[in-house]
Short mmCIF file of C-alpha atoms and ligand atoms in Angstrom, two decimals:
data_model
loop_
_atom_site.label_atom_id
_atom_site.label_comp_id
_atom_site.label_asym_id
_atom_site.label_seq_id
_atom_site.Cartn_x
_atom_site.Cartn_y
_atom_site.Cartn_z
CA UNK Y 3 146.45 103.83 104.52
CA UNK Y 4 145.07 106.87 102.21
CA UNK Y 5 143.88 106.97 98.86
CA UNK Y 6 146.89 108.48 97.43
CA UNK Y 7 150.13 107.57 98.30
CA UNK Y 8 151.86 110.86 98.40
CA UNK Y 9 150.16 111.23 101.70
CA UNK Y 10 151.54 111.10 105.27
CA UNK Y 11 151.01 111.65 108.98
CA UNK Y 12 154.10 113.10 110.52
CA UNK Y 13 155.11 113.69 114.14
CA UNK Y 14 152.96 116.38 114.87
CA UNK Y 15 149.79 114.23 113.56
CA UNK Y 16 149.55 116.66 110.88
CA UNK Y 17 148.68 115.43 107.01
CA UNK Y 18 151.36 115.44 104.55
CA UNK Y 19 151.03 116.26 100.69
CA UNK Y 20 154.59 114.74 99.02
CA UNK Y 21 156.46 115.30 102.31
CA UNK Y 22 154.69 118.80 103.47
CA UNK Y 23 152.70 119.61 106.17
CA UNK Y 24 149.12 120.50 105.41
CA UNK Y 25 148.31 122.33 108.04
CA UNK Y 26 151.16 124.63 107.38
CA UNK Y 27 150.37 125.39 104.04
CA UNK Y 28 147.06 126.00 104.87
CA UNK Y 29 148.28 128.70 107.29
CA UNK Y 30 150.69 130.02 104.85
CA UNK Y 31 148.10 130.60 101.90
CA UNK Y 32 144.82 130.47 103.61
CA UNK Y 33 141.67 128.33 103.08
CA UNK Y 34 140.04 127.43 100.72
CA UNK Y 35 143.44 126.05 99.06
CA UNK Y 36 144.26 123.19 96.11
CA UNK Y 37 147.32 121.51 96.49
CA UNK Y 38 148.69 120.16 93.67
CA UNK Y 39 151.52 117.04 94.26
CA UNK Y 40 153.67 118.49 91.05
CA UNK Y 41 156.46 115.29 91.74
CA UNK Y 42 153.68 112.90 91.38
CA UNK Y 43 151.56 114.49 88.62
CA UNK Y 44 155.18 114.28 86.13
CA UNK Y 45 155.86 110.70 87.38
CA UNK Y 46 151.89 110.02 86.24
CA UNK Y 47 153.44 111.73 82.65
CA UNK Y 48 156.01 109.39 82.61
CA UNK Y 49 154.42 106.08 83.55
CA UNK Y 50 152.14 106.81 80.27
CA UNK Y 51 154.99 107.93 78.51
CA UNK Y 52 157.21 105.00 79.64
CA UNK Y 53 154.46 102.47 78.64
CA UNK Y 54 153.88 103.66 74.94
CA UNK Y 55 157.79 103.02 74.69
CA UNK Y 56 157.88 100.12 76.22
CA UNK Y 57 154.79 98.35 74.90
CA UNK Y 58 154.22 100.00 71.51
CA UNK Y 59 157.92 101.33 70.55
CA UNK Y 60 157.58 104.72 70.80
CA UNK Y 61 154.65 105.07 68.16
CA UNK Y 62 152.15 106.97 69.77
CA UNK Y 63 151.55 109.97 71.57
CA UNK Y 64 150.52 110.51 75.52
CA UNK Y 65 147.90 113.88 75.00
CA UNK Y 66 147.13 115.39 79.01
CA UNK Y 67 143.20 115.87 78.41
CA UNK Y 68 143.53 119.16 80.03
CA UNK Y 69 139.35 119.98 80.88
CA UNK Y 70 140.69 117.58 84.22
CA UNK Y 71 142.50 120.74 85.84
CA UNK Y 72 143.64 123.89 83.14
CA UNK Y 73 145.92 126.60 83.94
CA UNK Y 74 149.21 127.51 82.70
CA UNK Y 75 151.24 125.84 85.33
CA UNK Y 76 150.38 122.16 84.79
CA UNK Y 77 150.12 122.87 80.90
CA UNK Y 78 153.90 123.36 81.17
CA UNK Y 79 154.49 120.45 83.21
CA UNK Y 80 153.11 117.79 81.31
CA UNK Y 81 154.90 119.48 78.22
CA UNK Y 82 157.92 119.39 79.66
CA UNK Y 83 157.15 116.06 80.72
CA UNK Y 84 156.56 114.84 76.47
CA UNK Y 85 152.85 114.97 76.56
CA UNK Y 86 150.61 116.87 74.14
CA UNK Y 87 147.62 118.59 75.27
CA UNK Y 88 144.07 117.97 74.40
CA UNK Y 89 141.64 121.19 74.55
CA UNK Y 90 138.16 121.53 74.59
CA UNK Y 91 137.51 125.63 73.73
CA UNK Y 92 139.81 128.70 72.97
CA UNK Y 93 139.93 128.92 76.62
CA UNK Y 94 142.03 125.91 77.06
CA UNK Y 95 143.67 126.25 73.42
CA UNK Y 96 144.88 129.89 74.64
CA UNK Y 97 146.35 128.68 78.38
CA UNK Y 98 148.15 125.99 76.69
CA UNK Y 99 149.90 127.89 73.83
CA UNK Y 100 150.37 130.68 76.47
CA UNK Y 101 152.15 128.14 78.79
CA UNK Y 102 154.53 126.85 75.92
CA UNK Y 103 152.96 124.22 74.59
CA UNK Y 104 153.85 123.75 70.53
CA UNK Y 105 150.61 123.71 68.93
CA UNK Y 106 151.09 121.21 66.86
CA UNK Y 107 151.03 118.92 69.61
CA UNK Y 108 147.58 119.92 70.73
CA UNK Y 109 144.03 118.31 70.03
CA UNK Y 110 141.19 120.37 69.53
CA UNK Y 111 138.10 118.30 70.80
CA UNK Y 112 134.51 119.26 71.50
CA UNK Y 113 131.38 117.98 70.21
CA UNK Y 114 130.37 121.78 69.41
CA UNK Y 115 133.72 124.36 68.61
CA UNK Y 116 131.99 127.98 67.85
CA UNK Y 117 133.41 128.92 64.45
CA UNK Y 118 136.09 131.57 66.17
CA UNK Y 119 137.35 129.06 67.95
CA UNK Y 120 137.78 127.11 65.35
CA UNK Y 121 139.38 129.67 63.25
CA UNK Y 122 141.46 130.67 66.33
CA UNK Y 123 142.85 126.95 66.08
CA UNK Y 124 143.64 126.98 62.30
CA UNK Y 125 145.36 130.04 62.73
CA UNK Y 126 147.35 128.62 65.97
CA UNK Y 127 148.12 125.53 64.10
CA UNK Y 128 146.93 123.03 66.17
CA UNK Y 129 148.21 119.24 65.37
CA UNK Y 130 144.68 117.66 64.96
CA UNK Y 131 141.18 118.53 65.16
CA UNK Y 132 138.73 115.84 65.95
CA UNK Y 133 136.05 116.39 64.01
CA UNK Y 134 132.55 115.81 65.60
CA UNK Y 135 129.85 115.72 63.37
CA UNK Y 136 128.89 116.48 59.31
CA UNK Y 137 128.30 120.10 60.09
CA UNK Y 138 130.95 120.36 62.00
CA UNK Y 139 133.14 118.51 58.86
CA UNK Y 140 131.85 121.22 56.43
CA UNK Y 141 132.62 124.11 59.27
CA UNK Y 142 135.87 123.33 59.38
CA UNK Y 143 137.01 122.80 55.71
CA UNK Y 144 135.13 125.87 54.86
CA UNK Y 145 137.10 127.84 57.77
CA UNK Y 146 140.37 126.14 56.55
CA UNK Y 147 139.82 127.26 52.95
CA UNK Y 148 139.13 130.38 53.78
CA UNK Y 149 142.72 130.86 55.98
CA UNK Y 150 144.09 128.78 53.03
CA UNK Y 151 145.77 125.99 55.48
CA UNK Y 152 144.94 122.39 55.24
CA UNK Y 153 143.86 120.85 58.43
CA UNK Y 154 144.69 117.37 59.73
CA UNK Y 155 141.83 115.85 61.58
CA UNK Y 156 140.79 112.82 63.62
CA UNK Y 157 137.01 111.74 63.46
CA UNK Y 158 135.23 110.95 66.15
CA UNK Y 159 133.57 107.83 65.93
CA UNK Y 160 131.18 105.60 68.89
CA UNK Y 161 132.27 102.45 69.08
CA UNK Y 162 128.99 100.98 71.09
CA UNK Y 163 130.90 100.31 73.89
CA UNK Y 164 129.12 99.71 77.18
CA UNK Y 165 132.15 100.92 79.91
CA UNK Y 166 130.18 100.39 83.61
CA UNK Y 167 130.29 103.27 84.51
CA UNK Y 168 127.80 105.94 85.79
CA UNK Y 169 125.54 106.77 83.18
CA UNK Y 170 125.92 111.34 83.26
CA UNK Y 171 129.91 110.32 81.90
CA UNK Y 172 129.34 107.36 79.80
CA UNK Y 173 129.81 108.53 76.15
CA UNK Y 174 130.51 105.07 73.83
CA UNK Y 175 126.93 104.37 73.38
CA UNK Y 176 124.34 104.75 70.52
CA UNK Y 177 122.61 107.97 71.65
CA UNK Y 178 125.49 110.22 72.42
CA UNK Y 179 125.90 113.76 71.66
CA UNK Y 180 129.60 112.85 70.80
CA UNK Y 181 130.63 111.58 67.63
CA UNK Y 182 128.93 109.55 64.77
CA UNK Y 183 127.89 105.89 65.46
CA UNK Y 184 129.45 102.49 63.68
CA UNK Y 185 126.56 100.43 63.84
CA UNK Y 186 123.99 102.39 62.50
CA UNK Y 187 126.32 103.65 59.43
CA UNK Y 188 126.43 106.97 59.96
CA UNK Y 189 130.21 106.91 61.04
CA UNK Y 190 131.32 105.48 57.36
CA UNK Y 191 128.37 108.22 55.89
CA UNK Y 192 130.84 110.69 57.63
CA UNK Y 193 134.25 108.71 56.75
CA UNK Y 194 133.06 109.42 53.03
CA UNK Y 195 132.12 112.83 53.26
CA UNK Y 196 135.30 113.74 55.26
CA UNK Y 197 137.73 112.40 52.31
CA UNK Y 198 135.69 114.39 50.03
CA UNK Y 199 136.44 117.67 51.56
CA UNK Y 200 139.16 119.70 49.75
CA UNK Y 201 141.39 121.15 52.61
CA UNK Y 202 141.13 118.58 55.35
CA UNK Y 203 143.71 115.84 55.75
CA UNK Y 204 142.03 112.80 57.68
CA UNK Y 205 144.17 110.90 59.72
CA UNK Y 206 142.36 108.47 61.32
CA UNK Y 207 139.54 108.20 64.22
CA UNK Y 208 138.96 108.82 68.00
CA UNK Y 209 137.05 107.39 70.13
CA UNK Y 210 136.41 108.00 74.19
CA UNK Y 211 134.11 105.46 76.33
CA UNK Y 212 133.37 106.89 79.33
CA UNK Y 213 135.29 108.44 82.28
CA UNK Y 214 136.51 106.42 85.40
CA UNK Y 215 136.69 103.02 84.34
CA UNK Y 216 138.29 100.16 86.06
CA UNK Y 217 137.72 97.50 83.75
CA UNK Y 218 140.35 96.58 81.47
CA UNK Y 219 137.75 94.46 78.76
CA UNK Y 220 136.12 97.71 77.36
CA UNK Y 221 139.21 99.51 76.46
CA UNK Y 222 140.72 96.13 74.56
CA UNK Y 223 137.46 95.46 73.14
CA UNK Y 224 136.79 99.35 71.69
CA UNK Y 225 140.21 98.95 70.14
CA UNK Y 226 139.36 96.14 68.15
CA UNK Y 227 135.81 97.76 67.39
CA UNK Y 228 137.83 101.00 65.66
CA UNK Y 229 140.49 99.04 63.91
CA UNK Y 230 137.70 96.80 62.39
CA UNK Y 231 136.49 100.18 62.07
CA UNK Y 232 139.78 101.38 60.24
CA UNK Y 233 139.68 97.80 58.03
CA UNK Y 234 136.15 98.72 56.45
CA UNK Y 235 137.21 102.36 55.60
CA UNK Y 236 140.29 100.78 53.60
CA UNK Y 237 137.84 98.58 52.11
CA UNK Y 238 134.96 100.85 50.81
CA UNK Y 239 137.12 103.69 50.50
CA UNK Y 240 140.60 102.39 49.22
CA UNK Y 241 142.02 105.09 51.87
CA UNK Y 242 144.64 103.65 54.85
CA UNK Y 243 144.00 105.53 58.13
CA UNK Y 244 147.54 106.11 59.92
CA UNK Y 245 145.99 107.14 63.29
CA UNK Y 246 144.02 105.80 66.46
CA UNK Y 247 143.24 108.00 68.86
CA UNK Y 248 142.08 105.76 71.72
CA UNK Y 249 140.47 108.98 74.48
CA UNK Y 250 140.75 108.69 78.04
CA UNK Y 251 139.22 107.44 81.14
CA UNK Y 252 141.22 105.62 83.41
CA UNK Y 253 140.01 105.54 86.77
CA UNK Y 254 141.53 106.47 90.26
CA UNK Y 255 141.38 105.48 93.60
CA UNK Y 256 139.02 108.14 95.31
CA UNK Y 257 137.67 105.92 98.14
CA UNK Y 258 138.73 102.14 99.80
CA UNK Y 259 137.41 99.45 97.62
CA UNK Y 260 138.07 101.08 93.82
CA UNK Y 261 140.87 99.37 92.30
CA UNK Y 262 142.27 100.94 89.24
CA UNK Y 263 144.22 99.17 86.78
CA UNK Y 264 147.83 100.20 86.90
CA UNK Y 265 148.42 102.46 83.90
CA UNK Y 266 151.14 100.03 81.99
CA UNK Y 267 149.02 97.21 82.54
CA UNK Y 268 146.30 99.17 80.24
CA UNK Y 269 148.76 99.89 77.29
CA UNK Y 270 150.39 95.98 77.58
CA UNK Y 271 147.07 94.63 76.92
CA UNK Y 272 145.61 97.06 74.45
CA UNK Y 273 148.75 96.94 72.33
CA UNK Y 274 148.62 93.26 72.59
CA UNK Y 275 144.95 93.38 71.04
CA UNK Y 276 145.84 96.11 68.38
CA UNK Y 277 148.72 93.69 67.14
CA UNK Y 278 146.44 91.15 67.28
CA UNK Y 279 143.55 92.20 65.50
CA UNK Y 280 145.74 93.97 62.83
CA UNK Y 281 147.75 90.66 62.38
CA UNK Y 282 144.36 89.33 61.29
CA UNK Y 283 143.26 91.98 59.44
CA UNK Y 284 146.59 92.36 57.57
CA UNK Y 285 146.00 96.27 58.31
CA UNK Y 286 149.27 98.53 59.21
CA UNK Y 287 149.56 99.17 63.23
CA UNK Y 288 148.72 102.74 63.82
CA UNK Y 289 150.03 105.69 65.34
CA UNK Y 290 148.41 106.00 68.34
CA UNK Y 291 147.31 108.78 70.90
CA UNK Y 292 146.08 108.08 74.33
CA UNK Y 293 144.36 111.66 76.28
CA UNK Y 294 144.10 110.44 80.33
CA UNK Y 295 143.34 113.78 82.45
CA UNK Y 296 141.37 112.15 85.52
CA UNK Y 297 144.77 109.76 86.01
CA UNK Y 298 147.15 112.59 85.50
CA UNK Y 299 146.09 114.86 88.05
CA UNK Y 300 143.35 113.51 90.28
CA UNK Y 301 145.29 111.71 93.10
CA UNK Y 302 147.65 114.90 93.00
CA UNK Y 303 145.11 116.71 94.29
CA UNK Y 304 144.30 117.51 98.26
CA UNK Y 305 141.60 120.49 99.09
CA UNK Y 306 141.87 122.39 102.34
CA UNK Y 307 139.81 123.93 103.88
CA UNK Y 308 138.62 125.51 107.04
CA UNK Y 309 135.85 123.67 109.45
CA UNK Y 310 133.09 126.67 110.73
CA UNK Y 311 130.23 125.24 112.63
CA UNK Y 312 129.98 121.85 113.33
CA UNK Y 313 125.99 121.10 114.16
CA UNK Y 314 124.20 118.05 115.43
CA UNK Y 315 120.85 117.22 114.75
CA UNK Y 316 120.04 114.61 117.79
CA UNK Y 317 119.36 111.60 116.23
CA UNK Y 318 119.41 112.34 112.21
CA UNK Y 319 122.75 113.91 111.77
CA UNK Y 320 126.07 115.68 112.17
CA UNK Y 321 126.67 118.88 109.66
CA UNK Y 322 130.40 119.72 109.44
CA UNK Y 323 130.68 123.25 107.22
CA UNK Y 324 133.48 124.06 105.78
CA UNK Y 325 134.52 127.48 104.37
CA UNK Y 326 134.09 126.21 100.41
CA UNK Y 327 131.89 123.64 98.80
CA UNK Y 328 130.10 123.45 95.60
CA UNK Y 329 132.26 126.49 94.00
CA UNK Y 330 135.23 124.54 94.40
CA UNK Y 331 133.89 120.94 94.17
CA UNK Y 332 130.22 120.76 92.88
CA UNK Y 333 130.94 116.72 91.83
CA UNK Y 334 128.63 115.43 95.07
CA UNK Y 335 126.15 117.97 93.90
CA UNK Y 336 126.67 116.90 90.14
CA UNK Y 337 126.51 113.01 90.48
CA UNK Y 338 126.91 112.05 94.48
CA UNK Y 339 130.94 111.46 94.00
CA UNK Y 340 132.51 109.73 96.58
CA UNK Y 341 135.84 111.67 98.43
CA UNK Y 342 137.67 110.52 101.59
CA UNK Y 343 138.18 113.44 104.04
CA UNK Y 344 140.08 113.71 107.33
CA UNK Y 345 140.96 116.35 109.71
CA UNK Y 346 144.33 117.39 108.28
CA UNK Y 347 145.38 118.53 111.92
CA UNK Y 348 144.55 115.43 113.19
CA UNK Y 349 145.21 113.11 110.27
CA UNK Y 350 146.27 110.01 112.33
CA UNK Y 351 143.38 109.08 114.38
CA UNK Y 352 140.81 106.72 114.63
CA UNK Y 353 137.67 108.21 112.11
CA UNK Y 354 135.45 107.16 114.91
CA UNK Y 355 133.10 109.64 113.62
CA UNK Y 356 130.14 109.69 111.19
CA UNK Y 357 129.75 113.31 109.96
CA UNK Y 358 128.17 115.10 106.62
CA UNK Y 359 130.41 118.20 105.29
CA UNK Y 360 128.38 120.78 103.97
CA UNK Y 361 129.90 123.61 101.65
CA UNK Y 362 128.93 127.18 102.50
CA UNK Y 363 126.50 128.00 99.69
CA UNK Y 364 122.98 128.85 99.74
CA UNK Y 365 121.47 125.60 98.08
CA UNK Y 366 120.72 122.49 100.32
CA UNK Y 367 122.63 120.06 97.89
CA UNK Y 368 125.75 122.15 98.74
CA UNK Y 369 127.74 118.81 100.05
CA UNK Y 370 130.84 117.29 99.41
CA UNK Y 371 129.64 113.93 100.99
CA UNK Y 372 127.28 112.92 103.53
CA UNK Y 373 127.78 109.51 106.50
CA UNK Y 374 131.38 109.87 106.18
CA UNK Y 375 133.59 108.86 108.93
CA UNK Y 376 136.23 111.10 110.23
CA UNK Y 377 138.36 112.12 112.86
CA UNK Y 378 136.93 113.81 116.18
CA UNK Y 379 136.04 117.47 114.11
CA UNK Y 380 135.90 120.80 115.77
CA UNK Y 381 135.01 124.33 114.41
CA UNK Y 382 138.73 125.86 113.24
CA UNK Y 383 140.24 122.33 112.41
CA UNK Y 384 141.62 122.03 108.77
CA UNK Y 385 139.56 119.42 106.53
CA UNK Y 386 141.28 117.86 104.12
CA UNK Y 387 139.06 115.92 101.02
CA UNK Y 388 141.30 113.71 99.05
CA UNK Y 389 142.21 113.12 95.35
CA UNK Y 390 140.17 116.41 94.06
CA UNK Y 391 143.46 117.37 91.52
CA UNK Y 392 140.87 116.25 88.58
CA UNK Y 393 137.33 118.34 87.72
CA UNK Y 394 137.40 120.22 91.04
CA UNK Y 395 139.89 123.39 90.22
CA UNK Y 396 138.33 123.34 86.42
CA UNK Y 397 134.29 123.00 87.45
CA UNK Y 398 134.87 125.60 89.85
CA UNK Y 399 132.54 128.75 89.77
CA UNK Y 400 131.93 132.23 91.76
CA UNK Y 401 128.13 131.12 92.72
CA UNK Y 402 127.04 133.34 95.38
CA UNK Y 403 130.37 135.22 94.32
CA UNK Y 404 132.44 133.43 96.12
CA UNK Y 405 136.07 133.82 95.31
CA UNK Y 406 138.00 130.81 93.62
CA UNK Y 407 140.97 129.40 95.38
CA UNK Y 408 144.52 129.76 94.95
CA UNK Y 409 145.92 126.42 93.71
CA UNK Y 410 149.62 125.80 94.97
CA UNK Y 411 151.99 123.23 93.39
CA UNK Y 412 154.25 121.55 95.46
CA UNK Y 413 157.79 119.99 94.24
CA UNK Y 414 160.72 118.67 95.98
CA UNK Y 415 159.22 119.66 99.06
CA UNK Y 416 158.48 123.19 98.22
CA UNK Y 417 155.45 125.26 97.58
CA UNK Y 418 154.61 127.89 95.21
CA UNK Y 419 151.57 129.47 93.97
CA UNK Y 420 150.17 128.24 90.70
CA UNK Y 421 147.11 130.29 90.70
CA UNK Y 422 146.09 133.38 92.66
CA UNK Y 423 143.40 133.28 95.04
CA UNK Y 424 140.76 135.75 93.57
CA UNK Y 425 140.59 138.92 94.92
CA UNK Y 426 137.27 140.53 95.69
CA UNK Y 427 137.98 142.93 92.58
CA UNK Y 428 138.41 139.80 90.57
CA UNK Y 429 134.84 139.32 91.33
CA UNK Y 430 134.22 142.91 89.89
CA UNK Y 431 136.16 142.90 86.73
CA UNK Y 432 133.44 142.55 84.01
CA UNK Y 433 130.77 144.45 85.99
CA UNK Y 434 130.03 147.62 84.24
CA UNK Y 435 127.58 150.26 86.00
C1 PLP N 7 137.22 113.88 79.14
C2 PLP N 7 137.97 113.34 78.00
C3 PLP N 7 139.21 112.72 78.22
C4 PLP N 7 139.79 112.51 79.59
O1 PLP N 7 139.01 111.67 80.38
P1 PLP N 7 139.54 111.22 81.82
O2 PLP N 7 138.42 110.40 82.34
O3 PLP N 7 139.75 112.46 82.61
O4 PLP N 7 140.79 110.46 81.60
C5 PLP N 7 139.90 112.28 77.11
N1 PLP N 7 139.42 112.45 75.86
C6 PLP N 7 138.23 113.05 75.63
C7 PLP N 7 137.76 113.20 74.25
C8 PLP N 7 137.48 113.51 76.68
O5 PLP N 7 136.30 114.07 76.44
#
């Protein structure tokens, strides 16, 4: 009956996360609060791990695409779970190596790494960079000559793929800031230049269409683009890539009516096509990497929080507020994303109500959804939103200084802090006077 389907209603009519009451941990740790399903986020880990065995042999890589929800906990998780970890800044690069993770099996990504960070990588040994751009080519071999390491590397390449899906996370086409386009030339231009370069080791291409995708069509058909991809390079350069790195972007279930595509089902028909198309190309099958972080960690995910006033305007509208909003959640304010929410102390029933929840922060699109139905709703009843485990925790910010939340991880039917709540002095910490 919910999105997710770790949830429950148990005999008190209270809203379970893997087995616990809601309403209980919300009284233990306060609200705001994430809650973070830690038995289903590994047996996410595995399903992708499972599925490159099963469906490949074994010869790729799972890589948790960390900017979905970063902090030390989950890096370890997923580690200990077989994945890699793909990083977008130092930020990331540091939480990961500080949770564990071996560097060499993280990806440096970003369309635009500051030089430190770069040189902060080289000198962490990270397994790959993916290499944006020409400038960013030179960067790099430059910083790696310098700390006299040579540098494996991915480039990242645009496949023209058009992935249906809203157009602020849609990243395969044309004009993208990401990566260097196939059908206008420029992504062999920077194939040459990038086997020219002295202390970088290149080891094959990425590519990431979009975010949120149900279809199964552009992920098979973006494989076949890059290995065609992979068959011209071997041709005009007489160099064999070893490496695919095929992004993310498998979508989840946030509200009824999206239907994602079970996880194995993706990898049985995309290895099908990469055997396929290399068959006919005669080309060797690569190595490949898949980087999901929405699919990972999203349905995990329950916010709590607090309900404060609830206020009806006669004949417009009902405003629920709730005692967080756009610091912990600003994707409604972002793009209008769609969340199911329910009143976790009264989780089983009817949602004969129409309501908009508002957040508590002084800007008018402060909303995490508007005409939703819910449960009867009273000021001091826990809301629960579901499936916020990916881009809620990580696009979090202190606007109007608001505090972040704790995040708690729950496992076996336990709970633990993952992340403090921060503390008014948190707020303070850089202020000087
Ligand atoms: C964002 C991103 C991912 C993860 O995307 P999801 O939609 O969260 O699965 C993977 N790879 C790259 C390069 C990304 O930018």
């Amino acid at each position: 009956m919910f999105v997710s389907k770790n949830l429950g209603v148990n005999e008190k009519n209270h809203l379970t996360i893997g087995g616990v009451d809601a309403v209980e941990l919300a009284e233990q740790y306060g609200t705001p609060l994430y809650v973070m399903d830690e038995d289903l986020i590994r047996e996410n880990c595995r399903l992708y791990r499972d599925s490159v065995q099963e469906f490949y042999g074994g010869h790729g890589r799972v890589l948790y695409a960390s900017k979905a929800f970063c902090c030390k906990a989950i890096c370890k998780v997923v580690s200990e779970e077989g994945l890699g970890v793909d990083v977008v800044s130092a930020g990331e690069l540091h939480t990961a190596l500080s949770a564990g993770v071996p560097a060499e099996h993280i990806c440096f990504h970003g369309n635009n790494k500051p030089a430190d960070e770069i040189e902060f990588g080289i000198l962490s040994g990270v397994g790959r960079f993916v290499v944006d751009n020409p400038d960013e080519l030179a960067l790099l071999d430059s910083l790696a000559g310098k700390a006299g390491r040579r540098v494996k590397i991915l480039l990242r390449i645009t496949p023209g793929t058009d992935a249906h899906t809203h157009d602020f996370i849609k990243t395969g086409q044309i004009d993208s800031k990401f990566g260097m386009a196939i059908e206008n030339g420029l992504a062999m231009e920077f194939t040459k230049a990038a086997y020219r370069m002295k202390n970088l080791d290149v080891c094959g291409i990425h590519c990431h269409i979009g975010s949120q995708i149900f279809e199964l069509e552009p992920f098979t058909y973006t494989a076949r683009v890059m290995l065609s991809f992979m068959a011209d390079v071997r041709r005009e350069c007489g160099e064999t890539m070893s490496e695919l790195n095929l992004g993310g972007g498998f979508g989840i279930k946030y509200v009824e009516g999206d239907q994602p595509v079970a996880y194995h089902r993706y990898l049985e028909q995309v290895a099908k096509e990469i055997d396929a198309v290399c068959a006919e190309l005669d080309f060797p099958r690569p190595f490949i990497y898949l980087e999901p972080g929405r699919s990972i960690v999203g349905s995990a995910g329950v916010t709590l929080y607090t309900v404060g006033s609830v206020k009806e305007i006669p004949g417009i509208r009902t405003y629920v507020s709730v005692d967080g909003g756009m610091t912990d959640n600003p994707r409604y304010a972002l793009y209008q994303a769609k969340y199911e929410v329910l009143v976790a102390n009264r989780a089983g029933d009817d949602a004969d109500w129409r309501v908009t929840v508002a957040g508590r922060c002084c800007e008018s699109g402060d909303l995490i959804g508007e005409n939703l139905p819910i449960q009867q709703v009273n000021s001091g009843d826990y809301l629960a939103v579901l499936a916020t485990g990916a881009y809620n925790y990580s696009m979090s910010s202190n606007y109007n200084r608001v505090q972040k939340p704790a995040v708690v991880f729950l496992k076996g039917g336990k709970s633990r802090v993952a992340v403090r709540r921060e503390s008014l002095d948190d707020i303070l910490k850089n202020d000087l006077i």
